[in-house]
XYZ file of C-alpha atoms in Angstrom:
200
model
C 1.710 5.433 5.301
C 3.748 2.354 6.224
C 6.885 1.297 4.296
C 5.062 -1.821 3.096
C 2.262 0.299 1.648
C 4.768 2.566 -0.104
C 6.606 -0.458 -1.550
C 3.381 -2.101 -2.721
C 2.099 1.026 -4.379
C 5.451 1.680 -6.048
C 5.674 -1.868 -7.413
C 2.085 -1.806 -8.605
C 2.587 1.592 -10.243
C 5.734 0.430 -12.053
C 4.080 -2.794 -13.177
C 1.012 -0.889 -14.324
C 3.073 1.636 -16.273
C 5.060 -1.155 -17.931
C 1.928 -3.041 -18.945
C 0.225 0.137 -20.128
C 3.240 1.168 -22.219
C 3.600 -2.281 -23.766
C -0.100 -2.484 -24.516
C -0.157 0.933 -26.187
C 2.920 0.006 -28.224
C 1.339 -3.205 -29.509
C -2.021 -1.516 -30.088
C -0.477 1.339 -32.064
C 1.345 -1.080 -34.348
C -1.591 -3.439 -34.718
C -3.970 -0.645 -35.736
C -1.301 0.935 -37.981
C -1.800 4.268 -36.240
C 1.597 5.659 -37.270
C 0.849 5.405 -40.975
C -2.790 6.468 -40.674
C -1.887 9.672 -38.827
C 1.397 10.384 -40.660
C 3.472 9.969 -37.504
C 7.224 9.404 -37.673
C 8.457 7.388 -34.673
C 12.112 7.706 -33.633
C 14.734 5.586 -35.368
C 14.853 2.093 -33.936
C 11.365 2.379 -32.458
C 9.881 -1.135 -32.081
C 6.573 -2.224 -33.560
C 5.669 0.534 -35.998
C 3.823 -1.625 -38.576
C 1.246 -4.398 -38.183
C 3.696 -6.967 -39.623
C 6.585 -5.985 -37.310
C 7.813 -8.426 -34.682
C 9.325 -7.500 -31.357
C 12.318 -9.848 -31.564
C 13.591 -11.082 -34.873
C 15.548 -14.279 -35.428
C 18.853 -12.411 -35.398
C 18.020 -10.785 -32.073
C 16.913 -14.070 -30.511
C 20.098 -15.956 -31.384
C 22.488 -13.042 -31.026
C 23.926 -14.099 -27.658
C 22.750 -17.702 -27.416
C 26.082 -19.092 -28.652
C 27.950 -17.357 -25.809
C 28.805 -19.545 -22.837
C 27.530 -17.048 -20.285
C 24.151 -16.457 -21.956
C 21.980 -19.304 -20.673
C 23.298 -19.272 -17.063
C 22.683 -15.514 -16.961
C 19.140 -15.921 -18.335
C 18.322 -18.715 -15.890
C 19.736 -16.738 -12.948
C 17.775 -13.633 -13.929
C 14.511 -15.582 -14.307
C 15.094 -17.370 -10.991
C 15.719 -14.032 -9.252
C 12.550 -12.534 -10.739
C 10.546 -15.598 -9.679
C 11.922 -15.448 -6.124
C 11.167 -11.733 -5.828
C 7.628 -12.283 -7.128
C 7.116 -15.161 -4.677
C 8.462 -13.059 -1.786
C 6.127 -10.206 -2.665
C 3.133 -12.557 -2.946
C 3.852 -14.145 0.431
C 4.241 -10.698 1.981
C 0.750 -9.811 0.749
C -0.744 -13.004 2.110
C 0.776 -12.508 5.545
C -1.728 -11.443 8.178
C -1.594 -7.698 8.661
C -3.714 -7.665 11.781
C -2.536 -9.042 15.105
C -5.712 -11.090 15.649
C -5.398 -11.289 19.425
C -3.373 -9.266 21.870
C -2.163 -10.361 25.317
C -3.801 -8.394 28.106
C -1.526 -6.789 30.672
C 1.608 -7.756 28.782
C 1.258 -11.439 29.693
C 2.059 -14.244 27.268
C -1.014 -15.354 25.278
C -0.825 -18.967 26.476
C -0.628 -17.862 30.121
C -2.993 -14.924 30.276
C -6.154 -13.467 28.855
C -6.264 -12.491 25.188
C -8.105 -9.563 23.659
C -9.153 -9.527 20.015
C -7.937 -6.607 17.946
C -11.495 -5.835 16.829
C -12.706 -5.615 20.448
C -9.836 -3.293 21.324
C -10.526 -1.191 18.213
C -14.193 -0.883 19.149
C -13.321 0.055 22.731
C -10.864 2.751 21.670
C -13.324 4.101 19.079
C -16.172 4.226 21.584
C -14.078 5.981 24.235
C -12.570 8.386 21.697
C -15.986 9.177 20.209
C -17.218 10.222 23.634
C -14.475 12.821 24.064
C -15.467 16.483 23.695
C -14.756 17.913 20.277
C -14.960 14.544 18.463
C -17.992 13.758 16.343
C -16.891 10.350 15.039
C -13.929 7.999 15.579
C -12.816 4.907 13.694
C -9.893 2.696 14.747
C -7.879 0.059 12.894
C -5.133 -2.022 14.522
C -2.352 -3.546 12.426
C 0.999 -5.205 13.042
C 2.016 -8.258 15.036
C 0.679 -9.146 18.489
C 3.991 -8.141 20.067
C 4.140 -4.856 18.149
C 0.625 -3.598 17.348
C 0.051 -0.252 15.667
C -3.060 1.871 16.042
C -4.535 3.929 13.204
C -7.262 6.409 14.114
C -9.425 8.592 11.912
C -11.187 11.303 13.871
C -13.891 13.663 12.704
C -13.852 16.818 14.806
C -16.832 18.973 15.533
C -16.641 22.563 14.224
C -15.808 23.644 17.765
C -13.111 20.987 18.322
C -9.432 21.922 18.367
C -6.722 19.459 17.261
C -4.360 20.180 20.143
C -6.914 19.654 22.891
C -8.393 16.647 21.108
C -5.032 14.903 20.677
C -4.099 15.580 24.309
C -7.384 14.083 25.544
C -6.987 11.144 23.155
C -3.477 10.205 24.267
C -4.241 10.715 27.945
C -7.546 8.836 27.740
C -8.362 5.989 25.311
C -4.815 5.353 24.117
C -3.385 5.369 27.634
C -6.031 2.809 28.625
C -5.148 0.644 25.629
C -1.437 0.809 26.449
C -2.076 -0.239 30.027
C -4.355 -3.070 28.909
C -1.962 -4.560 26.380
C 1.346 -3.655 28.012
C 2.524 -2.289 24.666
C 3.584 1.190 23.600
C 1.332 0.858 20.499
C 2.669 3.458 18.038
C -0.282 5.514 16.859
C -1.180 7.366 13.681
C -4.035 9.866 13.900
C -5.788 11.502 10.962
C -8.045 14.441 11.662
C -10.839 15.934 9.635
C -13.482 18.492 10.481
C -17.176 17.714 10.150
C -19.059 19.680 7.542
C -21.556 22.126 8.882
C -24.049 24.471 7.330
C -23.095 28.096 7.074
C -25.029 30.386 9.381
C -26.704 33.368 7.750
C -25.967 36.656 9.449
C -29.073 38.678 10.256
């Protein structure tokens, strides 16, 4: 799992938990669940009755007369907006290289190879190796620094060590020579399901 994926999932999980908690809080107060079920929320718990408000007048104007209040609020909102914009742009950025230079040449000077064609070539060559029943390949990253992600389904007779050795010496070595890049690789292995044989 890449750092970007970890960051995205963490941010989405935190945002989801915040929205879920706020929604349950408002729903509980709106439906008057505390009183209907004889529940006693902790002291200072917000929104316990349908008529409660989250921020009263006293809370809203508590700090507004202080000289530092509005600059601090504006700075905090601007920071949140910039972080949200940065995250959105990071999601919209292309995660696939598109085309890769062949033989390590510059794209404008040499031949280019599409990432999908290279993925299909690696998958086809890997799928033909002994011990592999199915192979799927996905290439991510920038053209100068592509990354290869493989998901291999081994036959019941396949062994991970021999399979990985054949993979790195065969299809991946060919891809490295073709692109002139080291191409960091992540491989996920799974074993094909097979029917149990009945002993006679």
